[in-house]
PDB file of C-alpha atoms in Angstrom:
ATOM      1  CA  MET A 264     -11.364  14.591  42.405  1.00  0.00           C
ATOM      2  CA  ALA A 265     -10.044  14.044  38.905  1.00  0.00           C
ATOM      3  CA  GLU A 266      -7.328  11.446  38.452  1.00  0.00           C
ATOM      4  CA  GLU A 267      -3.885  12.819  37.735  1.00  0.00           C
ATOM      5  CA  GLU A 268      -2.564  12.114  34.244  1.00  0.00           C
ATOM      6  CA  THR A 269       0.326   9.657  34.259  1.00  0.00           C
ATOM      7  CA  GLU A 270       3.401  10.464  32.182  1.00  0.00           C
ATOM      8  CA  LEU A 271       4.155   7.950  29.434  1.00  0.00           C
ATOM      9  CA  SER A 272       7.465   6.138  29.684  1.00  0.00           C
ATOM     10  CA  ASP A 273      10.065   6.562  26.952  1.00  0.00           C
ATOM     11  CA  GLN A 274       9.381   2.990  25.865  1.00  0.00           C
ATOM     12  CA  GLN A 275       5.666   3.727  25.451  1.00  0.00           C
ATOM     13  CA  LYS A 276       6.432   6.903  23.514  1.00  0.00           C
ATOM     14  CA  LYS A 277       8.743   4.980  21.166  1.00  0.00           C
ATOM     15  CA  GLY A 278       6.069   2.352  20.598  1.00  0.00           C
ATOM     16  CA  ILE A 279       3.446   4.969  19.723  1.00  0.00           C
ATOM     17  CA  ALA A 280       5.864   6.874  17.493  1.00  0.00           C
ATOM     18  CA  LYS A 281       6.824   3.693  15.606  1.00  0.00           C
ATOM     19  CA  TRP A 282       3.159   2.861  15.020  1.00  0.00           C
ATOM     20  CA  PHE A 283       2.436   6.280  13.493  1.00  0.00           C
ATOM     21  CA  LEU A 284       5.522   6.129  11.273  1.00  0.00           C
ATOM     22  CA  ILE A 285       4.947   2.577  10.031  1.00  0.00           C
ATOM     23  CA  ASN A 286       1.283   3.262   9.299  1.00  0.00           C
ATOM     24  CA  ALA A 287       1.825   6.580   7.502  1.00  0.00           C
ATOM     25  CA  PRO A 288       0.085   6.684   4.082  1.00  0.00           C
ATOM     26  CA  ALA A 289       2.172   6.298   0.937  1.00  0.00           C
ATOM     27  CA  GLY A 290       4.595   9.157   0.448  1.00  0.00           C
ATOM     28  CA  GLU A 291       3.721  10.851   3.748  1.00  0.00           C
ATOM     29  CA  ILE A 292       6.104   9.439   6.336  1.00  0.00           C
ATOM     30  CA  GLN A 293       8.315  12.543   6.320  1.00  0.00           C
ATOM     31  CA  TYR A 294       5.301  14.718   7.169  1.00  0.00           C
ATOM     32  CA  VAL A 295       4.347  12.377   9.985  1.00  0.00           C
ATOM     33  CA  ALA A 296       7.948  12.391  11.237  1.00  0.00           C
ATOM     34  CA  LYS A 297       8.035  16.174  11.337  1.00  0.00           C
ATOM     35  CA  ASP A 298       4.857  16.315  13.443  1.00  0.00           C
ATOM     36  CA  LEU A 299       6.102  13.585  15.783  1.00  0.00           C
ATOM     37  CA  LYS A 300       9.281  15.497  16.443  1.00  0.00           C
ATOM     38  CA  SER A 301       7.321  18.554  17.525  1.00  0.00           C
ATOM     39  CA  VAL A 302       4.999  16.470  19.724  1.00  0.00           C
ATOM     40  CA  LEU A 303       7.660  14.317  21.397  1.00  0.00           C
ATOM     41  CA  LYS A 304      10.171  17.124  22.016  1.00  0.00           C
ATOM     42  CA  ASP A 305      12.749  14.398  22.670  1.00  0.00           C
ATOM     43  CA  ASP A 306      15.308  13.697  19.951  1.00  0.00           C
ATOM     44  CA  ASP A 307      16.560  10.488  21.572  1.00  0.00           C
ATOM     45  CA  VAL A 308      13.102   8.928  21.681  1.00  0.00           C
ATOM     46  CA  TYR A 309      12.315  10.027  18.122  1.00  0.00           C
ATOM     47  CA  ASN A 310      15.644   8.816  16.686  1.00  0.00           C
ATOM     48  CA  GLU A 311      15.281   5.380  18.268  1.00  0.00           C
ATOM     49  CA  ALA A 312      11.724   5.039  16.944  1.00  0.00           C
ATOM     50  CA  ALA A 313      12.687   6.294  13.473  1.00  0.00           C
ATOM     51  CA  ALA A 314      15.677   3.915  13.228  1.00  0.00           C
ATOM     52  CA  VAL A 315      13.275   0.982  13.560  1.00  0.00           C
ATOM     53  CA  ALA A 316      10.223   2.322  11.734  1.00  0.00           C
ATOM     54  CA  PHE A 317      11.728   3.820   8.578  1.00  0.00           C
ATOM     55  CA  PRO A 318      13.329   0.592   7.246  1.00  0.00           C
ATOM     56  CA  ILE A 319      10.046  -1.277   7.830  1.00  0.00           C
ATOM     57  CA  TYR A 320       8.057   1.450   6.053  1.00  0.00           C
ATOM     58  CA  ASN A 321      10.486   1.809   3.149  1.00  0.00           C
ATOM     59  CA  LYS A 322      10.586  -1.930   2.441  1.00  0.00           C
ATOM     60  CA  SER A 323       6.849  -2.485   2.856  1.00  0.00           C
ATOM     61  CA  HIS A 324       6.037   0.454   0.546  1.00  0.00           C
ATOM     62  CA  LEU A 325       8.685  -0.667  -1.979  1.00  0.00           C
ATOM     63  CA  ILE A 326      10.046   2.851  -2.315  1.00  0.00           C
ATOM     64  CA  TYR A 327      12.544   3.545  -5.093  1.00  0.00           C
ATOM     65  CA  LEU A 328      15.418   6.006  -4.813  1.00  0.00           C
ATOM     66  CA  LYS A 329      17.703   7.739  -7.286  1.00  0.00           C
ATOM     67  CA  MET A 330      21.169   6.240  -7.321  1.00  0.00           C
ATOM     68  CA  PRO A 331      24.193   8.555  -7.488  1.00  0.00           C
ATOM     69  CA  GLY A 332      26.191   8.455 -10.672  1.00  0.00           C
ATOM     70  CA  GLY A 333      23.210   8.375 -13.000  1.00  0.00           C
ATOM     71  CA  TYR A 334      22.572   4.632 -12.608  1.00  0.00           C
ATOM     72  CA  GLY A 335      18.809   5.115 -12.327  1.00  0.00           C
ATOM     73  CA  ASP A 336      16.466   3.966  -9.570  1.00  0.00           C
ATOM     74  CA  VAL A 337      16.912   1.255  -6.988  1.00  0.00           C
ATOM     75  CA  LEU A 338      14.031  -0.480  -5.244  1.00  0.00           C
ATOM     76  CA  VAL A 339      14.250  -0.756  -1.475  1.00  0.00           C
ATOM     77  CA  THR A 340      12.876  -4.227  -0.872  1.00  0.00           C
ATOM     78  CA  SER A 341      13.669  -7.201   1.327  1.00  0.00           C
ATOM     79  CA  TYR A 342      14.239  -9.259  -1.852  1.00  0.00           C
ATOM     80  CA  GLY A 343      17.274  -7.157  -2.727  1.00  0.00           C
ATOM     81  CA  GLU A 344      18.525  -6.643   0.843  1.00  0.00           C
ATOM     82  CA  LEU A 345      22.035  -7.993   1.318  1.00  0.00           C
ATOM     83  CA  GLN A 346      22.733  -6.696   4.819  1.00  0.00           C
ATOM     84  CA  ASP A 347      21.846  -3.680   6.917  1.00  0.00           C
ATOM     85  CA  ASN A 348      21.175  -0.725   4.602  1.00  0.00           C
ATOM     86  CA  GLU A 349      22.680  -2.455   1.536  1.00  0.00           C
ATOM     87  CA  TYR A 350      20.442  -3.277  -1.432  1.00  0.00           C
ATOM     88  CA  LEU A 351      21.221  -4.965  -4.717  1.00  0.00           C
ATOM     89  CA  ASP A 352      20.035  -3.380  -7.950  1.00  0.00           C
ATOM     90  CA  PRO A 353      19.989  -6.361 -10.343  1.00  0.00           C
ATOM     91  CA  LYS A 354      19.516  -4.146 -13.407  1.00  0.00           C
ATOM     92  CA  THR A 355      22.920  -2.496 -12.995  1.00  0.00           C
ATOM     93  CA  ALA A 356      24.671  -5.113 -10.798  1.00  0.00           C
ATOM     94  CA  GLN A 357      25.311  -2.361  -8.255  1.00  0.00           C
ATOM     95  CA  VAL A 358      24.889  -2.388  -4.480  1.00  0.00           C
ATOM     96  CA  VAL A 359      23.435   0.742  -2.913  1.00  0.00           C
ATOM     97  CA  ILE A 360      23.936   1.917   0.646  1.00  0.00           C
ATOM     98  CA  VAL A 361      20.700   3.563   1.790  1.00  0.00           C
ATOM     99  CA  ASP A 362      19.983   6.104   4.518  1.00  0.00           C
ATOM    100  CA  HIS A 363      16.504   4.932   5.506  1.00  0.00           C
ATOM    101  CA  VAL A 364      15.503   7.932   7.607  1.00  0.00           C
ATOM    102  CA  LYS A 365      16.522  10.491   4.983  1.00  0.00           C
ATOM    103  CA  GLN A 366      15.309   8.174   2.182  1.00  0.00           C
ATOM    104  CA  VAL A 367      18.394   8.763   0.011  1.00  0.00           C
ATOM    105  CA  CYS A 368      21.204   6.683  -1.473  1.00  0.00           C
ATOM    106  CA  LYS A 369      24.492   7.511   0.161  1.00  0.00           C
ATOM    107  CA  ARG A 370      26.885   5.637  -2.143  1.00  0.00           C
ATOM    108  CA  VAL A 371      27.155   2.819  -4.663  1.00  0.00           C
ATOM    109  CA  ARG A 372      29.569  -0.074  -5.118  1.00  0.00           C
ATOM    110  CA  PRO A 373      29.798  -2.869  -7.709  1.00  0.00           C
ATOM    111  CA  ALA A 374      28.203  -6.138  -6.659  1.00  0.00           C
ATOM    112  CA  THR A 375      30.554  -9.083  -6.053  1.00  0.00           C
ATOM    113  CA  ASP A 376      30.304 -12.372  -7.956  1.00  0.00           C
ATOM    114  CA  GLU A 377      28.900 -14.029  -4.810  1.00  0.00           C
ATOM    115  CA  GLU A 378      26.060 -11.493  -4.731  1.00  0.00           C
ATOM    116  CA  LEU A 379      25.046 -12.119  -8.354  1.00  0.00           C
ATOM    117  CA  PRO A 380      23.359 -15.167  -9.940  1.00  0.00           C
ATOM    118  CA  SER A 381      25.138 -17.699 -12.154  1.00  0.00           C
ATOM    119  CA  PRO A 382      25.274 -17.086 -15.928  1.00  0.00           C
ATOM    120  CA  TYR A 383      22.498 -19.645 -16.516  1.00  0.00           C
ATOM    121  CA  ILE A 384      20.139 -18.007 -14.032  1.00  0.00           C
ATOM    122  CA  GLU A 385      21.112 -14.524 -15.181  1.00  0.00           C
ATOM    123  CA  GLU A 386      20.098 -15.383 -18.746  1.00  0.00           C
ATOM    124  CA  TYR A 387      16.522 -16.082 -17.580  1.00  0.00           C
ATOM    125  CA  ARG A 388      16.511 -13.152 -15.153  1.00  0.00           C
ATOM    126  CA  TYR A 389      17.788 -10.671 -17.725  1.00  0.00           C
ATOM    127  CA  ALA A 390      15.294 -11.777 -20.394  1.00  0.00           C
ATOM    128  CA  LEU A 391      12.390 -11.440 -17.940  1.00  0.00           C
ATOM    129  CA  GLU A 392      13.618  -8.058 -16.768  1.00  0.00           C
ATOM    130  CA  ALA A 393      13.911  -6.739 -20.325  1.00  0.00           C
ATOM    131  CA  GLU A 394      10.334  -7.766 -21.112  1.00  0.00           C
ATOM    132  CA  LEU A 395       9.119  -6.402 -17.774  1.00  0.00           C
ATOM    133  CA  LEU A 396      10.736  -3.010 -18.369  1.00  0.00           C
ATOM    134  CA  LYS A 397       8.741  -2.629 -21.600  1.00  0.00           C
ATOM    135  CA  TYR A 398       5.498  -3.380 -19.779  1.00  0.00           C
ATOM    136  CA  ALA A 399       6.320  -1.108 -16.813  1.00  0.00           C
ATOM    137  CA  ALA A 400       7.265   1.801 -19.076  1.00  0.00           C
ATOM    138  CA  GLU A 401       3.833   1.552 -20.696  1.00  0.00           C
ATOM    139  CA  ALA A 402       1.702   0.871 -17.599  1.00  0.00           C
ATOM    140  CA  TYR A 403       3.683   2.664 -14.871  1.00  0.00           C
ATOM    141  CA  PRO A 404       5.720   5.456 -16.499  1.00  0.00           C
ATOM    142  CA  LYS A 405       6.627   6.939 -13.109  1.00  0.00           C
ATOM    143  CA  GLY A 406       7.350   3.621 -11.463  1.00  0.00           C
ATOM    144  CA  SER A 407      10.173   1.157 -11.076  1.00  0.00           C
ATOM    145  CA  CYS A 408      10.549  -2.621 -11.381  1.00  0.00           C
ATOM    146  CA  ALA A 409      13.136  -5.322 -10.824  1.00  0.00           C
ATOM    147  CA  VAL A 410      13.591  -9.109 -11.014  1.00  0.00           C
ATOM    148  CA  TYR A 411      15.363 -10.887  -8.176  1.00  0.00           C
ATOM    149  CA  CYS A 412      16.521 -14.478  -7.894  1.00  0.00           C
ATOM    150  CA  THR A 413      15.431 -15.589  -4.414  1.00  0.00           C
ATOM    151  CA  ASN A 414      16.299 -19.276  -4.622  1.00  0.00           C
ATOM    152  CA  GLY A 415      18.784 -21.250  -6.714  1.00  0.00           C
ATOM    153  CA  LYS A 416      20.963 -18.373  -7.884  1.00  0.00           C
ATOM    154  CA  ASP A 417      23.972 -20.698  -8.143  1.00  0.00           C
ATOM    155  CA  VAL A 418      22.249 -23.218 -10.471  1.00  0.00           C
ATOM    156  CA  GLU A 419      24.588 -23.811 -13.422  1.00  0.00           C
ATOM    157  CA  GLY A 420      22.246 -25.506 -15.904  1.00  0.00           C
ATOM    158  CA  PRO A 421      19.013 -27.410 -16.557  1.00  0.00           C
ATOM    159  CA  GLY A 422      17.890 -30.017 -14.058  1.00  0.00           C
ATOM    160  CA  SER A 423      17.254 -27.878 -10.967  1.00  0.00           C
ATOM    161  CA  ASP A 424      14.453 -25.645  -9.744  1.00  0.00           C
ATOM    162  CA  PHE A 425      14.881 -21.942  -9.006  1.00  0.00           C
ATOM    163  CA  GLU A 426      12.697 -18.998  -8.061  1.00  0.00           C
ATOM    164  CA  PHE A 427      12.363 -15.363  -9.120  1.00  0.00           C
ATOM    165  CA  VAL A 428      10.450 -12.474  -7.615  1.00  0.00           C
ATOM    166  CA  VAL A 429       9.161  -9.664  -9.800  1.00  0.00           C
ATOM    167  CA  VAL A 430       8.623  -6.378  -7.949  1.00  0.00           C
ATOM    168  CA  ILE A 431       6.683  -3.472  -9.473  1.00  0.00           C
ATOM    169  CA  SER A 432       6.259  -0.214  -7.600  1.00  0.00           C
ATOM    170  CA  ALA A 433       4.740   3.082  -8.726  1.00  0.00           C
ATOM    171  CA  ALA A 434       3.763   6.174  -6.770  1.00  0.00           C
ATOM    172  CA  ARG A 435       2.101   9.447  -7.628  1.00  0.00           C
ATOM    173  CA  ASN A 436       2.386  11.955  -4.808  1.00  0.00           C
ATOM    174  CA  SER A 437       0.708  15.335  -5.040  1.00  0.00           C
ATOM    175  CA  PRO A 438       0.531  16.740  -1.499  1.00  0.00           C
ATOM    176  CA  HIS A 439      -0.214  20.252  -2.770  1.00  0.00           C
ATOM    177  CA  ASN A 440      -3.399  18.761  -4.240  1.00  0.00           C
ATOM    178  CA  PHE A 441      -4.061  16.842  -1.017  1.00  0.00           C
ATOM    179  CA  CYS A 442      -3.735  13.376  -2.566  1.00  0.00           C
ATOM    180  CA  ASN A 443      -1.120  10.618  -2.759  1.00  0.00           C
ATOM    181  CA  GLY A 444      -1.272   7.115  -4.171  1.00  0.00           C
ATOM    182  CA  SER A 445       0.784   4.014  -4.818  1.00  0.00           C
ATOM    183  CA  TRP A 446       0.689   0.709  -6.674  1.00  0.00           C
ATOM    184  CA  ARG A 447       2.689  -2.275  -5.415  1.00  0.00           C
ATOM    185  CA  ALA A 448       2.873  -5.700  -7.010  1.00  0.00           C
ATOM    186  CA  ILE A 449       4.949  -8.727  -6.031  1.00  0.00           C
ATOM    187  CA  TRP A 450       5.014 -11.820  -8.247  1.00  0.00           C
ATOM    188  CA  ASN A 451       6.649 -15.026  -7.023  1.00  0.00           C
ATOM    189  CA  ILE A 452       7.693 -17.262  -9.934  1.00  0.00           C
ATOM    190  CA  GLU A 453       8.728 -20.862  -9.283  1.00  0.00           C
ATOM    191  CA  PHE A 454      10.562 -22.598 -12.131  1.00  0.00           C
ATOM    192  CA  ARG A 455       9.715 -26.316 -11.853  1.00  0.00           C
ATOM    193  CA  ASP A 456      12.257 -28.107 -14.014  1.00  0.00           C
ATOM    194  CA  ASP A 457      10.944 -31.608 -13.288  1.00  0.00           C
ATOM    195  CA  ILE A 458       7.514 -30.892 -14.812  1.00  0.00           C
ATOM    196  CA  GLN A 459       8.590 -28.031 -17.089  1.00  0.00           C
ATOM    197  CA  VAL A 460       6.089 -25.618 -15.569  1.00  0.00           C
ATOM    198  CA  LEU A 461       6.298 -22.118 -14.123  1.00  0.00           C
ATOM    199  CA  GLU A 462       3.964 -21.309 -11.239  1.00  0.00           C
ATOM    200  CA  LEU A 463       3.081 -17.666 -10.544  1.00  0.00           C
ATOM    201  CA  LYS A 464       1.626 -16.237  -7.356  1.00  0.00           C
ATOM    202  CA  GLY A 465       0.976 -12.505  -7.290  1.00  0.00           C
ATOM    203  CA  LYS A 466      -0.190  -9.913  -4.832  1.00  0.00           C
ATOM    204  CA  CYS A 467      -1.269  -6.427  -5.960  1.00  0.00           C
ATOM    205  CA  GLN A 468      -1.866  -3.617  -3.500  1.00  0.00           C
ATOM    206  CA  VAL A 469      -3.286  -0.163  -4.159  1.00  0.00           C
ATOM    207  CA  GLY A 470      -3.090   2.674  -1.643  1.00  0.00           C
ATOM    208  CA  ALA A 471      -4.547   6.156  -1.933  1.00  0.00           C
ATOM    209  CA  HIS A 472      -5.037   9.028   0.470  1.00  0.00           C
ATOM    210  CA  TYR A 473      -7.203  12.081  -0.170  1.00  0.00           C
ATOM    211  CA  PHE A 474      -7.139  14.669   2.599  1.00  0.00           C
ATOM    212  CA  GLU A 475      -8.649  17.915   1.361  1.00  0.00           C
ATOM    213  CA  GLU A 476     -11.138  18.968   4.061  1.00  0.00           C
ATOM    214  CA  GLY A 477     -11.341  15.358   5.178  1.00  0.00           C
ATOM    215  CA  ASN A 478      -9.490  12.077   5.403  1.00  0.00           C
ATOM    216  CA  VAL A 479     -10.348   9.324   2.927  1.00  0.00           C
ATOM    217  CA  GLN A 480      -8.053   6.331   2.435  1.00  0.00           C
ATOM    218  CA  LEU A 481      -8.077   3.359   0.091  1.00  0.00           C
ATOM    219  CA  ASP A 482      -6.156   0.189   0.877  1.00  0.00           C
ATOM    220  CA  ALA A 483      -7.104  -2.577  -1.575  1.00  0.00           C
ATOM    221  CA  LYS A 484      -5.368  -5.904  -2.121  1.00  0.00           C
ATOM    222  CA  ARG A 485      -5.755  -8.805  -4.521  1.00  0.00           C
ATOM    223  CA  GLU A 486      -3.988 -12.142  -4.753  1.00  0.00           C
ATOM    224  CA  CYS A 487      -3.933 -14.351  -7.838  1.00  0.00           C
ATOM    225  CA  SER A 488      -2.102 -17.324  -9.279  1.00  0.00           C
ATOM    226  CA  ASP A 489      -1.415 -18.812 -12.703  1.00  0.00           C
ATOM    227  CA  SER A 490       0.991 -21.070 -14.562  1.00  0.00           C
ATOM    228  CA  THR A 491       2.713 -21.426 -17.917  1.00  0.00           C
ATOM    229  CA  MET A 492       5.238 -23.658 -19.669  1.00  0.00           C
ATOM    230  CA  PHE A 493       8.940 -23.638 -18.773  1.00  0.00           C
ATOM    231  CA  GLN A 494      10.605 -22.655 -22.057  1.00  0.00           C
ATOM    232  CA  GLY A 495      13.723 -20.834 -23.193  1.00  0.00           C
ATOM    233  CA  PRO A 496      14.617 -17.457 -21.620  1.00  0.00           C
ATOM    234  CA  ASP A 497      12.929 -15.225 -24.213  1.00  0.00           C
ATOM    235  CA  ASP A 498       9.746 -17.277 -24.620  1.00  0.00           C
ATOM    236  CA  THR A 499       9.439 -17.706 -20.865  1.00  0.00           C
ATOM    237  CA  ALA A 500       9.840 -13.953 -20.326  1.00  0.00           C
ATOM    238  CA  THR A 501       7.142 -13.166 -22.886  1.00  0.00           C
ATOM    239  CA  ALA A 502       4.714 -15.657 -21.351  1.00  0.00           C
ATOM    240  CA  VAL A 503       5.288 -14.480 -17.773  1.00  0.00           C
ATOM    241  CA  VAL A 504       4.849 -10.776 -18.563  1.00  0.00           C
ATOM    242  CA  HIS A 505       1.735 -11.570 -20.582  1.00  0.00           C
ATOM    243  CA  LEU A 506       0.204 -13.237 -17.490  1.00  0.00           C
ATOM    244  CA  ILE A 507       1.241 -10.351 -15.232  1.00  0.00           C
ATOM    245  CA  ARG A 508      -0.235  -7.831 -17.619  1.00  0.00           C
ATOM    246  CA  ARG A 509      -3.527  -9.731 -17.879  1.00  0.00           C
ATOM    247  CA  HIS A 510      -4.006 -10.146 -14.133  1.00  0.00           C
ATOM    248  CA  GLU A 511      -3.078  -6.547 -13.326  1.00  0.00           C
ATOM    249  CA  ASN A 512      -5.379  -5.210 -16.052  1.00  0.00           C
ATOM    250  CA  GLU A 513      -8.228  -7.349 -14.713  1.00  0.00           C
ATOM    251  CA  TYR A 514      -7.648  -5.999 -11.215  1.00  0.00           C
ATOM    252  CA  MET A 515      -7.612  -2.406 -12.442  1.00  0.00           C
ATOM    253  CA  ALA A 516     -10.838  -3.000 -14.356  1.00  0.00           C
ATOM    254  CA  SER A 517     -12.505  -4.456 -11.269  1.00  0.00           C
ATOM    255  CA  LEU A 518     -11.451  -1.439  -9.215  1.00  0.00           C
ATOM    256  CA  GLU A 519     -12.821   0.976 -11.800  1.00  0.00           C
ATOM    257  CA  GLY A 520     -16.070  -0.969 -11.925  1.00  0.00           C
ATOM    258  CA  SER A 521     -16.480  -0.810  -8.181  1.00  0.00           C
ATOM    259  CA  TYR A 522     -16.002   2.971  -8.258  1.00  0.00           C
ATOM    260  CA  PHE A 523     -18.799   3.353 -10.793  1.00  0.00           C
ATOM    261  CA  ASP A 524     -21.087   1.356  -8.491  1.00  0.00           C
ATOM    262  CA  LEU A 525     -20.296   3.396  -5.375  1.00  0.00           C
ATOM    263  CA  SER A 526     -23.168   5.863  -5.651  1.00  0.00           C
ATOM    264  CA  ASP A 527     -25.783   3.353  -6.809  1.00  0.00           C
ATOM    265  CA  ASN A 528     -24.976   0.468  -4.506  1.00  0.00           C
ATOM    266  CA  THR A 529     -22.298   0.925  -1.844  1.00  0.00           C
ATOM    267  CA  PHE A 530     -23.345   4.312  -0.484  1.00  0.00           C
ATOM    268  CA  LYS A 531     -27.015   3.293  -0.416  1.00  0.00           C
ATOM    269  CA  GLU A 532     -26.130   0.258   1.675  1.00  0.00           C
ATOM    270  CA  LEU A 533     -24.553   2.556   4.263  1.00  0.00           C
ATOM    271  CA  ARG A 534     -27.915   4.260   4.966  1.00  0.00           C
ATOM    272  CA  ARG A 535     -30.736   2.866   7.063  1.00  0.00           C
ATOM    273  CA  LYS A 536     -33.462   1.682   4.726  1.00  0.00           C
ATOM    274  CA  LEU A 537     -36.214   2.471   7.259  1.00  0.00           C
ATOM    275  CA  PRO A 538     -36.264   4.688  10.353  1.00  0.00           C
ATOM    276  CA  VAL A 539     -36.492   3.126  13.802  1.00  0.00           C
ATOM    277  CA  THR A 540     -40.311   3.181  13.511  1.00  0.00           C
ATOM    278  CA  ARG A 541     -39.969   0.718  10.579  1.00  0.00           C
ATOM    279  CA  THR A 542     -42.274   2.926   8.511  1.00  0.00           C
ATOM    280  CA  LEU A 543     -41.488   5.245   5.647  1.00  0.00           C
ATOM    281  CA  PHE A 544     -41.562   8.959   6.353  1.00  0.00           C
ATOM    282  CA  PRO A 545     -44.636  10.597   4.717  1.00  0.00           C
ATOM    283  CA  TRP A 546     -42.912  13.343   2.811  1.00  0.00           C
ATOM    284  CA  HIS A 547     -46.152  14.072   0.930  1.00  0.00           C
ATOM    285  CA  ASN A 548     -47.918  15.142   4.160  1.00  0.00           C
ATOM    286  CA  THR A 549     -45.500  16.592   6.667  1.00  0.00           C
ATOM    287  CA  MET A 550     -48.169  18.859   8.233  1.00  0.00           C
ATOM    288  CA  GLN A 551     -49.459  15.952  10.268  1.00  0.00           C
ATOM    289  CA  PHE A 552     -46.383  16.312  12.468  1.00  0.00           C
ATOM    290  CA  ASN A 553     -46.681  19.193  14.929  1.00  0.00           C
ATOM    291  CA  LEU A 554     -43.681  19.479  17.185  1.00  0.00           C
ATOM    292  CA  LYS A 555     -45.356  22.018  19.494  1.00  0.00           C
ATOM    293  CA  ARG A 556     -48.384  19.762  19.974  1.00  0.00           C
ATOM    294  CA  GLU A 557     -46.244  16.705  20.662  1.00  0.00           C
ATOM    295  CA  ILE A 558     -44.134  18.536  23.236  1.00  0.00           C
ATOM    296  CA  ALA A 559     -47.239  19.929  24.931  1.00  0.00           C
ATOM    297  CA  GLU A 560     -48.744  16.448  25.140  1.00  0.00           C
ATOM    298  CA  GLU A 561     -45.544  14.947  26.411  1.00  0.00           C
ATOM    299  CA  LEU A 562     -45.086  17.551  29.161  1.00  0.00           C
ATOM    300  CA  ARG A 563     -48.852  17.868  29.897  1.00  0.00           C
ATOM    301  CA  ILE A 564     -48.556  21.621  29.518  1.00  0.00           C
ATOM    302  CA  GLY A 565     -52.261  22.069  28.909  1.00  0.00           C
ATOM    303  CA  GLU A 566     -53.211  20.290  32.136  1.00  0.00           C
ATOM    304  CA  LEU A 567     -50.735  22.311  34.145  1.00  0.00           C
ATOM    305  CA  HIS A 568     -52.112  25.538  32.665  1.00  0.00           C
ATOM    306  CA  ASP A 569     -55.669  24.565  33.677  1.00  0.00           C
ATOM    307  CA  ILE A 570     -54.558  23.785  37.246  1.00  0.00           C
ATOM    308  CA  LYS A 571     -52.792  27.127  37.533  1.00  0.00           C
ATOM    309  CA  ARG A 572     -55.930  29.009  36.360  1.00  0.00           C
ATOM    310  CA  ALA A 573     -58.040  27.162  38.906  1.00  0.00           C
TER     311      ALA A 573
END
């Protein structure tokens, strides 16, 4: 007797729904959400799962949204998060209230003095952002970038350390062509005043999903580090963006190189070099294999036929 199927609890359903939403490919969470709604058939369960999953997804994918009032884009990232659903846009000194589930900006307010860095820190942050915008416009024309002060924003002058985080995010979604992709880069920059050195630690992540008559995903990551001299705002900005550009270009070149090697190396490694017999198949003389004869020998058909005649 077959075992009866047990009904999942609401808690289990929420856990499964959250997993699917959080792990949706870049640019596809709304499609996943639509399918989950039709499967769950329970708005309460879905809404509770979505309320948890969407903020995690939006921040991890570094999505950027249009701000009302023509201010431009704002990055949804934990580095700019002030409190629930409020995100600082350092480029415009505006705070955006975000609807995570709908992935839209609801309203904008000016940032307070307490939410912004000191004039000394802002001089360095602004110079780096200006240089970064030039690079991003060239390398990621459909992307967005920002520079956040994550430590020491109240430093008033030389003599103290502080830290910035550079965030670069770009996405190209083309669901009608069955492909979506994203580029995410986070660069932590530590300004060491005591030794007059800047230390950079970066993490680049590339995601792609191709789903025409199949399901192929790419999720590649690379971490790197470097350093440069602590100089004035403009010189520091130029040096930092130069390092970011070099490391990201090297990563892109390595990815392209690996794609060229796919057919010659990677795909060949996926195939068994020899069959289970450990001998090469004799394609030059396939007539030596007679399936009928082998089956007859295996089943002793000839012997049985002789017994029947006798």
